[in-house]
Amino acid sequence: MITVLVRVSSGPEALAATLSALVPAVAAGLVGDAVILAHGQDETLVKVADAAGATLIVADDVSWADGAQAARREWLLCLDDGDIPQEGWIRVLDRFVALAPPERGLARFRRHGDGMSGLMRRMFLRSKVHAGDLVHRRVLLNEMKARTPVRLSARIERDPVFG
């Protein structure tokens, strides 16, 4: 099982879109819990988190590491609100989590339209954790250094409503 960390920047509607896309993975036994990372709190955000049974962390400088501290699982899927994993992602992550040693540390989803910016990010920010990464908790807690990420065959797209 994995924990999903969702960073909120577009609001509760984008968060709800991402969380609803995770329901099949919960039913399949892949996703065990979720942690929502927000810079500001509003009543609707609290309601969405509560309805999903997710932990909500609100702080001015909230980070992936804050989510790792609250996570209950060793492997963490980092997403931005509005991210929607595409068909086949559950099988890909389930296999990776079952077979990859913790030392592997980091795996990366493919994104549509990665283009030149994606190439530059892969070249220069290789081991930095981004939305769309599956990362071992110890990497985010600085207990282990991430290796070059494994490129997963699964894709993540942005919900077009949230850009």
Tab-separated table of N, CA and C in Angstrom:
chain	number	residue	atom	x	y	z
A	1	MET	N	0.835	-1.195	0.000
A	1	MET	CA	0.000	0.000	0.000
A	1	MET	C	0.870	1.245	0.000
A	2	ILE	N	0.305	2.320	-0.524
A	2	ILE	CA	1.015	3.596	-0.569
A	2	ILE	C	0.171	4.685	0.086
A	3	THR	N	0.843	5.784	0.407
A	3	THR	CA	0.171	7.007	0.846
A	3	THR	C	0.241	7.984	-0.315
A	4	VAL	N	-0.829	8.710	-0.557
A	4	VAL	CA	-0.834	9.754	-1.578
A	4	VAL	C	-0.730	11.103	-0.885
A	5	LEU	N	0.234	11.918	-1.322
A	5	LEU	CA	0.379	13.288	-0.846
A	5	LEU	C	-0.147	14.202	-1.938
A	6	VAL	N	-1.107	15.062	-1.616
A	6	VAL	CA	-1.684	15.973	-2.613
A	6	VAL	C	-1.437	17.401	-2.166
A	7	ARG	N	-0.707	18.139	-2.997
A	7	ARG	CA	-0.396	19.545	-2.730
A	7	ARG	C	-1.496	20.403	-3.353
A	8	VAL	N	-2.103	21.272	-2.542
A	8	VAL	CA	-3.236	22.081	-3.003
A	8	VAL	C	-2.761	23.473	-3.405
A	9	SER	N	-3.076	23.851	-4.647
A	9	SER	CA	-2.801	25.217	-5.101
A	9	SER	C	-3.968	25.781	-5.899
A	10	SER	N	-4.815	24.900	-6.435
A	10	SER	CA	-5.932	25.349	-7.272
A	10	SER	C	-7.271	25.339	-6.557
A	11	GLY	N	-7.320	24.824	-5.343
A	11	GLY	CA	-8.551	24.881	-4.569
A	11	GLY	C	-9.234	23.547	-4.381
A	12	PRO	N	-10.332	23.562	-3.628
A	12	PRO	CA	-11.022	22.321	-3.266
A	12	PRO	C	-11.590	21.547	-4.452
A	13	GLU	N	-11.990	22.239	-5.518
A	13	GLU	CA	-12.549	21.542	-6.679
A	13	GLU	C	-11.483	20.686	-7.352
A	14	ALA	N	-10.279	21.238	-7.514
A	14	ALA	CA	-9.173	20.481	-8.117
A	14	ALA	C	-8.771	19.325	-7.208
A	15	LEU	N	-8.772	19.559	-5.909
A	15	LEU	CA	-8.463	18.504	-4.945
A	15	LEU	C	-9.476	17.371	-5.061
A	16	ALA	N	-10.750	17.711	-5.140
A	16	ALA	CA	-11.804	16.700	-5.257
A	16	ALA	C	-11.638	15.881	-6.542
A	17	ALA	N	-11.240	16.531	-7.637
A	17	ALA	CA	-11.024	15.813	-8.901
A	17	ALA	C	-9.906	14.787	-8.753
A	18	THR	N	-8.824	15.177	-8.108
A	18	THR	CA	-7.703	14.253	-7.911
A	18	THR	C	-8.091	13.118	-6.972
A	19	LEU	N	-8.717	13.446	-5.856
A	19	LEU	CA	-9.104	12.409	-4.896
A	19	LEU	C	-10.087	11.415	-5.509
A	20	SER	N	-11.019	11.893	-6.320
A	20	SER	CA	-11.987	10.972	-6.933
A	20	SER	C	-11.305	10.040	-7.935
A	21	ALA	N	-10.229	10.501	-8.571
A	21	ALA	CA	-9.485	9.642	-9.501
A	21	ALA	C	-8.732	8.531	-8.772
A	22	LEU	N	-8.557	8.678	-7.462
A	22	LEU	CA	-7.825	7.683	-6.668
A	22	LEU	C	-8.719	6.567	-6.122
A	23	VAL	N	-10.033	6.728	-6.215
A	23	VAL	CA	-10.971	5.754	-5.638
A	23	VAL	C	-10.726	4.328	-6.151
A	24	PRO	N	-10.520	4.111	-7.459
A	24	PRO	CA	-10.251	2.735	-7.904
A	24	PRO	C	-8.999	2.124	-7.261
A	25	ALA	N	-8.001	2.945	-6.975
A	25	ALA	CA	-6.775	2.445	-6.338
A	25	ALA	C	-7.014	2.089	-4.875
A	26	VAL	N	-7.919	2.801	-4.231
A	26	VAL	CA	-8.301	2.451	-2.859
A	26	VAL	C	-9.019	1.100	-2.879
A	27	ALA	N	-9.956	0.947	-3.813
A	27	ALA	CA	-10.706	-0.307	-3.932
A	27	ALA	C	-9.789	-1.481	-4.276
A	28	ALA	N	-8.729	-1.214	-5.044
A	28	ALA	CA	-7.779	-2.265	-5.434
A	28	ALA	C	-6.780	-2.589	-4.327
A	29	GLY	N	-6.791	-1.798	-3.256
A	29	GLY	CA	-5.874	-2.045	-2.151
A	29	GLY	C	-4.502	-1.431	-2.327
A	30	LEU	N	-4.333	-0.541	-3.298
A	30	LEU	CA	-3.037	0.110	-3.514
A	30	LEU	C	-2.876	1.332	-2.624
A	31	VAL	N	-3.884	2.196	-2.597
A	31	VAL	CA	-3.816	3.424	-1.794
A	31	VAL	C	-4.432	3.159	-0.428
A	32	GLY	N	-3.650	3.413	0.615
A	32	GLY	CA	-4.116	3.180	1.975
A	32	GLY	C	-4.552	4.432	2.689
A	33	ASP	N	-3.945	5.567	2.343
A	33	ASP	CA	-4.312	6.821	2.994
A	33	ASP	C	-3.837	7.987	2.147
A	34	ALA	N	-4.305	9.178	2.510
A	34	ALA	CA	-3.936	10.395	1.786
A	34	ALA	C	-3.619	11.499	2.784
A	35	VAL	N	-2.667	12.339	2.393
A	35	VAL	CA	-2.301	13.517	3.173
A	35	VAL	C	-2.417	14.710	2.238
A	36	ILE	N	-3.168	15.713	2.661
A	36	ILE	CA	-3.377	16.917	1.857
A	36	ILE	C	-2.515	18.028	2.423
A	37	LEU	N	-1.745	18.661	1.547
A	37	LEU	CA	-0.816	19.721	1.934
A	37	LEU	C	-1.332	21.041	1.386
A	38	ALA	N	-1.674	21.977	2.267
A	38	ALA	CA	-2.269	23.247	1.835
A	38	ALA	C	-1.573	24.426	2.493
A	39	HIS	N	-1.507	25.531	1.753
A	39	HIS	CA	-0.917	26.769	2.281
A	39	HIS	C	-1.924	27.563	3.088
A	40	GLY	N	-3.186	27.388	2.784
A	40	GLY	CA	-4.242	28.100	3.502
A	40	GLY	C	-5.425	27.181	3.708
A	41	GLN	N	-6.203	27.478	4.693
A	41	GLN	CA	-7.336	26.614	5.033
A	41	GLN	C	-8.636	27.356	4.791
A	42	ASP	N	-9.582	26.667	4.185
A	42	ASP	CA	-10.937	27.202	4.117
A	42	ASP	C	-11.898	26.064	4.449
A	43	GLU	N	-13.120	26.419	4.711
A	43	GLU	CA	-14.107	25.445	5.172
A	43	GLU	C	-14.347	24.334	4.154
A	44	THR	N	-14.372	24.687	2.868
A	44	THR	CA	-14.616	23.685	1.834
A	44	THR	C	-13.469	22.685	1.762
A	45	LEU	N	-12.252	23.169	1.882
A	45	LEU	CA	-11.079	22.294	1.874
A	45	LEU	C	-11.132	21.302	3.040
A	46	VAL	N	-11.510	21.795	4.197
A	46	VAL	CA	-11.648	20.928	5.378
A	46	VAL	C	-12.712	19.861	5.127
A	47	LYS	N	-13.835	20.238	4.510
A	47	LYS	CA	-14.912	19.284	4.225
A	47	LYS	C	-14.467	18.211	3.232
A	48	VAL	N	-13.731	18.621	2.191
A	48	VAL	CA	-13.248	17.653	1.199
A	48	VAL	C	-12.286	16.665	1.855
A	49	ALA	N	-11.359	17.178	2.650
A	49	ALA	CA	-10.399	16.305	3.344
A	49	ALA	C	-11.118	15.346	4.284
A	50	ASP	N	-12.079	15.856	5.018
A	50	ASP	CA	-12.826	15.028	5.964
A	50	ASP	C	-13.618	13.942	5.238
A	51	ALA	N	-14.281	14.313	4.143
A	51	ALA	CA	-15.072	13.345	3.380
A	51	ALA	C	-14.195	12.237	2.802
A	52	ALA	N	-12.949	12.572	2.470
A	52	ALA	CA	-12.026	11.583	1.909
A	52	ALA	C	-11.308	10.779	2.987
A	53	GLY	N	-11.468	11.181	4.241
A	53	GLY	CA	-10.748	10.511	5.321
A	53	GLY	C	-9.261	10.804	5.292
A	54	ALA	N	-8.905	11.953	4.736
A	54	ALA	CA	-7.497	12.326	4.567
A	54	ALA	C	-7.017	13.211	5.708
A	55	THR	N	-5.723	13.169	5.952
A	55	THR	CA	-5.083	14.061	6.912
A	55	THR	C	-4.834	15.388	6.211
A	56	LEU	N	-5.163	16.493	6.851
A	56	LEU	CA	-4.953	17.825	6.281
A	56	LEU	C	-3.853	18.524	7.062
A	57	ILE	N	-2.825	18.973	6.344
A	57	ILE	CA	-1.738	19.745	6.943
A	57	ILE	C	-1.770	21.128	6.315
A	58	VAL	N	-1.910	22.148	7.145
A	58	VAL	CA	-1.950	23.530	6.670
A	58	VAL	C	-0.780	24.283	7.285
A	59	ALA	N	0.048	24.887	6.419
A	59	ALA	CA	1.188	25.682	6.873
A	59	ALA	C	1.614	26.602	5.742
A	60	ASP	N	2.220	27.733	6.091
A	60	ASP	CA	2.663	28.682	5.068
A	60	ASP	C	3.706	28.079	4.139
A	61	ASP	N	4.603	27.287	4.678
A	61	ASP	CA	5.681	26.705	3.877
A	61	ASP	C	5.597	25.176	3.858
A	62	VAL	N	4.405	24.650	3.653
A	62	VAL	CA	4.175	23.203	3.673
A	62	VAL	C	4.982	22.536	2.548
A	63	SER	N	5.529	21.358	2.848
A	63	SER	CA	6.397	20.680	1.882
A	63	SER	C	6.067	19.192	1.806
A	64	TRP	N	6.653	18.528	0.801
A	64	TRP	CA	6.497	17.084	0.683
A	64	TRP	C	6.985	16.393	1.960
A	65	ALA	N	8.042	16.925	2.573
A	65	ALA	CA	8.587	16.330	3.804
A	65	ALA	C	7.558	16.364	4.938
A	66	ASP	N	6.758	17.427	5.007
A	66	ASP	CA	5.690	17.488	6.018
A	66	ASP	C	4.699	16.345	5.807
A	67	GLY	N	4.384	16.091	4.553
A	67	GLY	CA	3.488	14.985	4.232
A	67	GLY	C	4.100	13.639	4.580
A	68	ALA	N	5.403	13.497	4.343
A	68	ALA	CA	6.096	12.242	4.662
A	68	ALA	C	6.049	11.953	6.156
A	69	GLN	N	6.130	12.989	6.962
A	69	GLN	CA	6.072	12.795	8.411
A	69	GLN	C	4.699	12.292	8.856
A	70	ALA	N	3.656	12.720	8.164
A	70	ALA	CA	2.295	12.310	8.526
A	70	ALA	C	1.867	11.008	7.848
A	71	ALA	N	2.606	10.579	6.827
A	71	ALA	CA	2.235	9.392	6.050
A	71	ALA	C	2.319	8.121	6.886
A	72	ARG	N	1.460	7.170	6.542
A	72	ARG	CA	1.443	5.889	7.257
A	72	ARG	C	2.118	4.768	6.471
A	73	ARG	N	2.499	5.036	5.248
A	73	ARG	CA	3.108	4.015	4.389
A	73	ARG	C	4.529	4.430	4.017
A	74	GLU	N	5.292	3.484	3.477
A	74	GLU	CA	6.687	3.753	3.106
A	74	GLU	C	6.818	4.404	1.731
A	75	TRP	N	5.972	4.008	0.783
A	75	TRP	CA	6.015	4.598	-0.555
A	75	TRP	C	4.946	5.680	-0.650
A	76	LEU	N	5.333	6.839	-1.203
A	76	LEU	CA	4.462	8.011	-1.256
A	76	LEU	C	4.311	8.481	-2.696
A	77	LEU	N	3.082	8.666	-3.129
A	77	LEU	CA	2.805	9.220	-4.452
A	77	LEU	C	2.525	10.702	-4.285
A	78	CYS	N	3.367	11.541	-4.883
A	78	CYS	CA	3.241	12.998	-4.774
A	78	CYS	C	2.444	13.527	-5.965
A	79	LEU	N	1.360	14.226	-5.690
A	79	LEU	CA	0.509	14.788	-6.734
A	79	LEU	C	0.167	16.231	-6.411
A	80	ASP	N	-0.113	17.006	-7.455
A	80	ASP	CA	-0.717	18.327	-7.290
A	80	ASP	C	-2.216	18.166	-7.485
A	81	ASP	N	-3.002	19.027	-6.832
A	81	ASP	CA	-4.445	18.967	-7.065
A	81	ASP	C	-4.702	19.235	-8.547
A	82	GLY	N	-5.609	18.480	-9.123
A	82	GLY	CA	-5.869	18.569	-10.560
A	82	GLY	C	-5.119	17.516	-11.369
A	83	ASP	N	-4.176	16.792	-10.756
A	83	ASP	CA	-3.486	15.688	-11.427
A	83	ASP	C	-4.410	14.478	-11.473
A	84	ILE	N	-4.463	13.824	-12.633
A	84	ILE	CA	-5.314	12.654	-12.817
A	84	ILE	C	-4.461	11.516	-13.389
A	85	PRO	N	-4.163	10.485	-12.593
A	85	PRO	CA	-3.443	9.329	-13.133
A	85	PRO	C	-4.280	8.662	-14.228
A	86	GLN	N	-3.600	8.210	-15.284
A	86	GLN	CA	-4.289	7.641	-16.434
A	86	GLN	C	-4.357	6.116	-16.363
A	87	GLU	N	-5.148	5.549	-17.253
A	87	GLU	CA	-5.418	4.115	-17.267
A	87	GLU	C	-4.133	3.288	-17.154
A	88	GLY	N	-4.177	2.272	-16.315
A	88	GLY	CA	-3.052	1.361	-16.143
A	88	GLY	C	-2.119	1.712	-14.999
A	89	TRP	N	-2.326	2.867	-14.380
A	89	TRP	CA	-1.387	3.320	-13.352
A	89	TRP	C	-1.403	2.443	-12.105
A	90	ILE	N	-2.545	1.889	-11.766
A	90	ILE	CA	-2.643	1.070	-10.554
A	90	ILE	C	-1.760	-0.170	-10.690
A	91	ARG	N	-1.839	-0.842	-11.817
A	91	ARG	CA	-1.033	-2.037	-12.063
A	91	ARG	C	0.455	-1.703	-12.037
A	92	VAL	N	0.837	-0.592	-12.676
A	92	VAL	CA	2.249	-0.189	-12.737
A	92	VAL	C	2.796	0.095	-11.342
A	93	LEU	N	2.061	0.877	-10.546
A	93	LEU	CA	2.544	1.201	-9.198
A	93	LEU	C	2.527	-0.015	-8.282
A	94	ASP	N	1.507	-0.835	-8.389
A	94	ASP	CA	1.428	-2.030	-7.552
A	94	ASP	C	2.648	-2.921	-7.793
A	95	ARG	N	3.011	-3.090	-9.036
A	95	ARG	CA	4.184	-3.909	-9.389
A	95	ARG	C	5.468	-3.265	-8.885
A	96	PHE	N	5.609	-1.960	-9.087
A	96	PHE	CA	6.830	-1.276	-8.655
A	96	PHE	C	7.001	-1.384	-7.142
A	97	VAL	N	5.949	-1.099	-6.395
A	97	VAL	CA	6.018	-1.134	-4.927
A	97	VAL	C	6.326	-2.551	-4.432
A	98	ALA	N	5.781	-3.549	-5.105
A	98	ALA	CA	6.009	-4.935	-4.687
A	98	ALA	C	7.431	-5.405	-4.972
A	99	LEU	N	8.043	-4.903	-6.054
A	99	LEU	CA	9.328	-5.449	-6.492
A	99	LEU	C	10.537	-4.550	-6.262
A	100	ALA	N	10.341	-3.249	-6.190
A	100	ALA	CA	11.488	-2.335	-6.083
A	100	ALA	C	12.011	-2.285	-4.653
A	101	PRO	N	13.321	-2.358	-4.494
A	101	PRO	CA	13.875	-2.209	-3.145
A	101	PRO	C	13.772	-0.750	-2.697
A	102	PRO	N	13.684	-0.504	-1.406
A	102	PRO	CA	13.593	0.880	-0.919
A	102	PRO	C	14.741	1.759	-1.410
A	103	GLU	N	15.910	1.165	-1.628
A	103	GLU	CA	17.068	1.937	-2.084
A	103	GLU	C	16.840	2.552	-3.457
A	104	ARG	N	15.903	1.994	-4.218
A	104	ARG	CA	15.579	2.565	-5.536
A	104	ARG	C	15.107	4.005	-5.336
A	105	GLY	N	14.291	4.223	-4.321
A	105	GLY	CA	13.966	5.551	-3.817
A	105	GLY	C	13.019	6.433	-4.588
A	106	LEU	N	13.049	6.393	-5.937
A	106	LEU	CA	12.288	7.379	-6.702
A	106	LEU	C	11.874	6.815	-8.058
A	107	ALA	N	10.603	6.975	-8.393
A	107	ALA	CA	10.080	6.602	-9.706
A	107	ALA	C	9.211	7.753	-10.195
A	108	ARG	N	9.176	7.940	-11.508
A	108	ARG	CA	8.496	9.111	-12.066
A	108	ARG	C	7.476	8.710	-13.127
A	109	PHE	N	6.258	9.221	-12.970
A	109	PHE	CA	5.224	9.064	-13.998
A	109	PHE	C	5.614	9.859	-15.238
A	110	ARG	N	5.092	9.447	-16.364
A	110	ARG	CA	5.237	10.239	-17.593
A	110	ARG	C	4.110	11.266	-17.604
A	111	ARG	N	4.403	12.416	-18.190
A	111	ARG	CA	3.388	13.469	-18.319
A	111	ARG	C	3.227	13.828	-19.780
A	112	HIS	N	1.980	14.012	-20.194
A	112	HIS	CA	1.707	14.447	-21.562
A	112	HIS	C	2.294	15.839	-21.759
A	113	GLY	N	2.959	16.030	-22.865
A	113	GLY	CA	3.494	17.351	-23.178
A	113	GLY	C	4.693	17.736	-22.329
A	114	ASP	N	5.443	16.746	-21.837
A	114	ASP	CA	6.647	17.056	-21.066
A	114	ASP	C	7.582	17.952	-21.873
A	115	GLY	N	7.718	17.682	-23.162
A	115	GLY	CA	8.479	18.530	-24.061
A	115	GLY	C	9.832	18.967	-23.533
A	116	MET	N	10.234	20.176	-23.939
A	116	MET	CA	11.547	20.697	-23.586
A	116	MET	C	11.674	20.965	-22.091
A	117	SER	N	10.620	21.480	-21.462
A	117	SER	CA	10.709	21.744	-20.019
A	117	SER	C	10.870	20.440	-19.244
A	118	GLY	N	10.194	19.387	-19.683
A	118	GLY	CA	10.344	18.084	-19.039
A	118	GLY	C	11.738	17.524	-19.227
A	119	LEU	N	12.297	17.711	-20.419
A	119	LEU	CA	13.665	17.261	-20.676
A	119	LEU	C	14.656	17.994	-19.781
A	120	MET	N	14.507	19.302	-19.661
A	120	MET	CA	15.408	20.097	-18.810
A	120	MET	C	15.276	19.672	-17.349
A	121	ARG	N	14.058	19.451	-16.908
A	121	ARG	CA	13.839	19.021	-15.528
A	121	ARG	C	14.495	17.666	-15.279
A	122	ARG	N	14.334	16.740	-16.243
A	122	ARG	CA	14.933	15.411	-16.082
A	122	ARG	C	16.452	15.480	-16.068
A	123	MET	N	17.026	16.411	-16.813
A	123	MET	CA	18.485	16.511	-16.885
A	123	MET	C	19.081	17.175	-15.652
A	124	PHE	N	18.478	18.262	-15.196
A	124	PHE	CA	19.105	19.077	-14.161
A	124	PHE	C	18.511	18.908	-12.764
A	125	LEU	N	17.293	18.465	-12.681
A	125	LEU	CA	16.650	18.295	-11.370
A	125	LEU	C	16.252	16.836	-11.169
A	126	ARG	N	17.104	15.950	-11.611
A	126	ARG	CA	16.829	14.526	-11.646
A	126	ARG	C	16.338	13.954	-10.321
A	127	SER	N	17.054	14.248	-9.251
A	127	SER	CA	16.714	13.607	-7.980
A	127	SER	C	15.817	14.472	-7.092
A	128	LYS	N	15.413	15.649	-7.583
A	128	LYS	CA	14.472	16.484	-6.833
A	128	LYS	C	13.071	15.892	-7.004
A	129	VAL	N	12.305	15.872	-5.940
A	129	VAL	CA	10.965	15.281	-5.982
A	129	VAL	C	9.973	16.278	-6.576
A	130	HIS	N	9.186	15.789	-7.526
A	130	HIS	CA	8.173	16.593	-8.219
A	130	HIS	C	6.806	15.934	-8.063
A	131	ALA	N	5.764	16.687	-8.355
A	131	ALA	CA	4.436	16.086	-8.463
A	131	ALA	C	4.497	15.062	-9.594
A	132	GLY	N	3.926	13.895	-9.348
A	132	GLY	CA	3.991	12.812	-10.320
A	132	GLY	C	5.086	11.808	-10.001
A	133	ASP	N	5.715	11.958	-8.850
A	133	ASP	CA	6.766	11.030	-8.429
A	133	ASP	C	6.246	10.081	-7.355
A	134	LEU	N	6.704	8.854	-7.433
A	134	LEU	CA	6.516	7.883	-6.361
A	134	LEU	C	7.855	7.828	-5.644
A	135	VAL	N	7.859	8.171	-4.376
A	135	VAL	CA	9.124	8.320	-3.648
A	135	VAL	C	9.062	7.547	-2.335
A	136	HIS	N	10.193	6.974	-1.968
A	136	HIS	CA	10.251	6.294	-0.677
A	136	HIS	C	10.298	7.351	0.419
A	137	ARG	N	9.591	7.093	1.473
A	137	ARG	CA	9.470	8.039	2.592
A	137	ARG	C	10.834	8.500	3.112
A	138	ARG	N	11.797	7.588	3.168
A	138	ARG	CA	13.122	7.932	3.702
A	138	ARG	C	13.840	8.974	2.851
A	139	VAL	N	13.514	9.051	1.566
A	139	VAL	CA	14.105	10.085	0.703
A	139	VAL	C	13.606	11.459	1.140
A	140	LEU	N	12.301	11.589	1.349
A	140	LEU	CA	11.734	12.883	1.749
A	140	LEU	C	12.151	13.295	3.153
A	141	LEU	N	12.448	12.328	3.995
A	141	LEU	CA	12.882	12.637	5.359
A	141	LEU	C	14.404	12.780	5.447
A	142	ASN	N	15.063	12.816	4.287
A	142	ASN	CA	16.524	12.963	4.183
A	142	ASN	C	17.288	11.876	4.929
A	143	GLU	N	16.718	10.690	4.984
A	143	GLU	CA	17.402	9.550	5.586
A	143	GLU	C	18.112	8.719	4.525
A	144	MET	N	17.813	9.031	3.249
A	144	MET	CA	18.368	8.278	2.136
A	144	MET	C	18.393	9.199	0.918
A	145	LYS	N	19.426	9.090	0.095
A	145	LYS	CA	19.526	9.909	-1.110
A	145	LYS	C	18.825	9.201	-2.266
A	146	ALA	N	18.087	9.971	-3.045
A	146	ALA	CA	17.380	9.405	-4.197
A	146	ALA	C	18.362	9.130	-5.326
A	147	ARG	N	18.167	8.023	-5.997
A	147	ARG	CA	18.929	7.714	-7.203
A	147	ARG	C	18.237	8.373	-8.392
A	148	THR	N	18.799	8.178	-9.562
A	148	THR	CA	18.132	8.627	-10.779
A	148	THR	C	16.773	7.941	-10.843
A	149	PRO	N	15.709	8.702	-11.080
A	149	PRO	CA	14.368	8.105	-11.036
A	149	PRO	C	14.141	7.059	-12.123
A	150	VAL	N	13.381	6.060	-11.776
A	150	VAL	CA	12.899	5.073	-12.739
A	150	VAL	C	11.745	5.725	-13.487
A	151	ARG	N	11.746	5.623	-14.821
A	151	ARG	CA	10.635	6.163	-15.612
A	151	ARG	C	9.537	5.107	-15.692
A	152	LEU	N	8.413	5.397	-15.079
A	152	LEU	CA	7.280	4.475	-15.098
A	152	LEU	C	6.558	4.558	-16.439
A	153	SER	N	5.911	3.478	-16.826
A	153	SER	CA	5.154	3.495	-18.081
A	153	SER	C	3.799	4.175	-17.916
A	154	ALA	N	3.371	4.396	-16.695
A	154	ALA	CA	2.083	5.053	-16.429
A	154	ALA	C	2.193	6.558	-16.645
A	155	ARG	N	1.050	7.172	-16.950
A	155	ARG	CA	1.012	8.612	-17.231
A	155	ARG	C	0.105	9.342	-16.244
A	156	ILE	N	0.413	10.627	-16.075
A	156	ILE	CA	-0.458	11.534	-15.322
A	156	ILE	C	-0.792	12.693	-16.247
A	157	GLU	N	-2.033	13.111	-16.223
A	157	GLU	CA	-2.476	14.278	-16.994
A	157	GLU	C	-3.050	15.292	-16.018
A	158	ARG	N	-3.060	16.543	-16.427
A	158	ARG	CA	-3.742	17.584	-15.664
A	158	ARG	C	-5.191	17.619	-16.115
A	159	ASP	N	-6.102	17.746	-15.165
A	159	ASP	CA	-7.494	17.967	-15.523
A	159	ASP	C	-7.534	19.296	-16.265
A	160	PRO	N	-8.062	19.337	-17.492
A	160	PRO	CA	-8.019	20.568	-18.284
A	160	PRO	C	-8.723	21.758	-17.632
A	161	VAL	N	-9.665	21.497	-16.751
A	161	VAL	CA	-10.357	22.585	-16.060
A	161	VAL	C	-9.393	23.358	-15.160
A	162	PHE	N	-8.390	22.657	-14.630
A	162	PHE	CA	-7.478	23.275	-13.668
A	162	PHE	C	-6.094	23.539	-14.249
A	163	GLY	N	-5.950	23.354	-15.556
A	163	GLY	CA	-4.706	23.690	-16.258
A	163	GLY	C	-3.601	22.842	-15.898
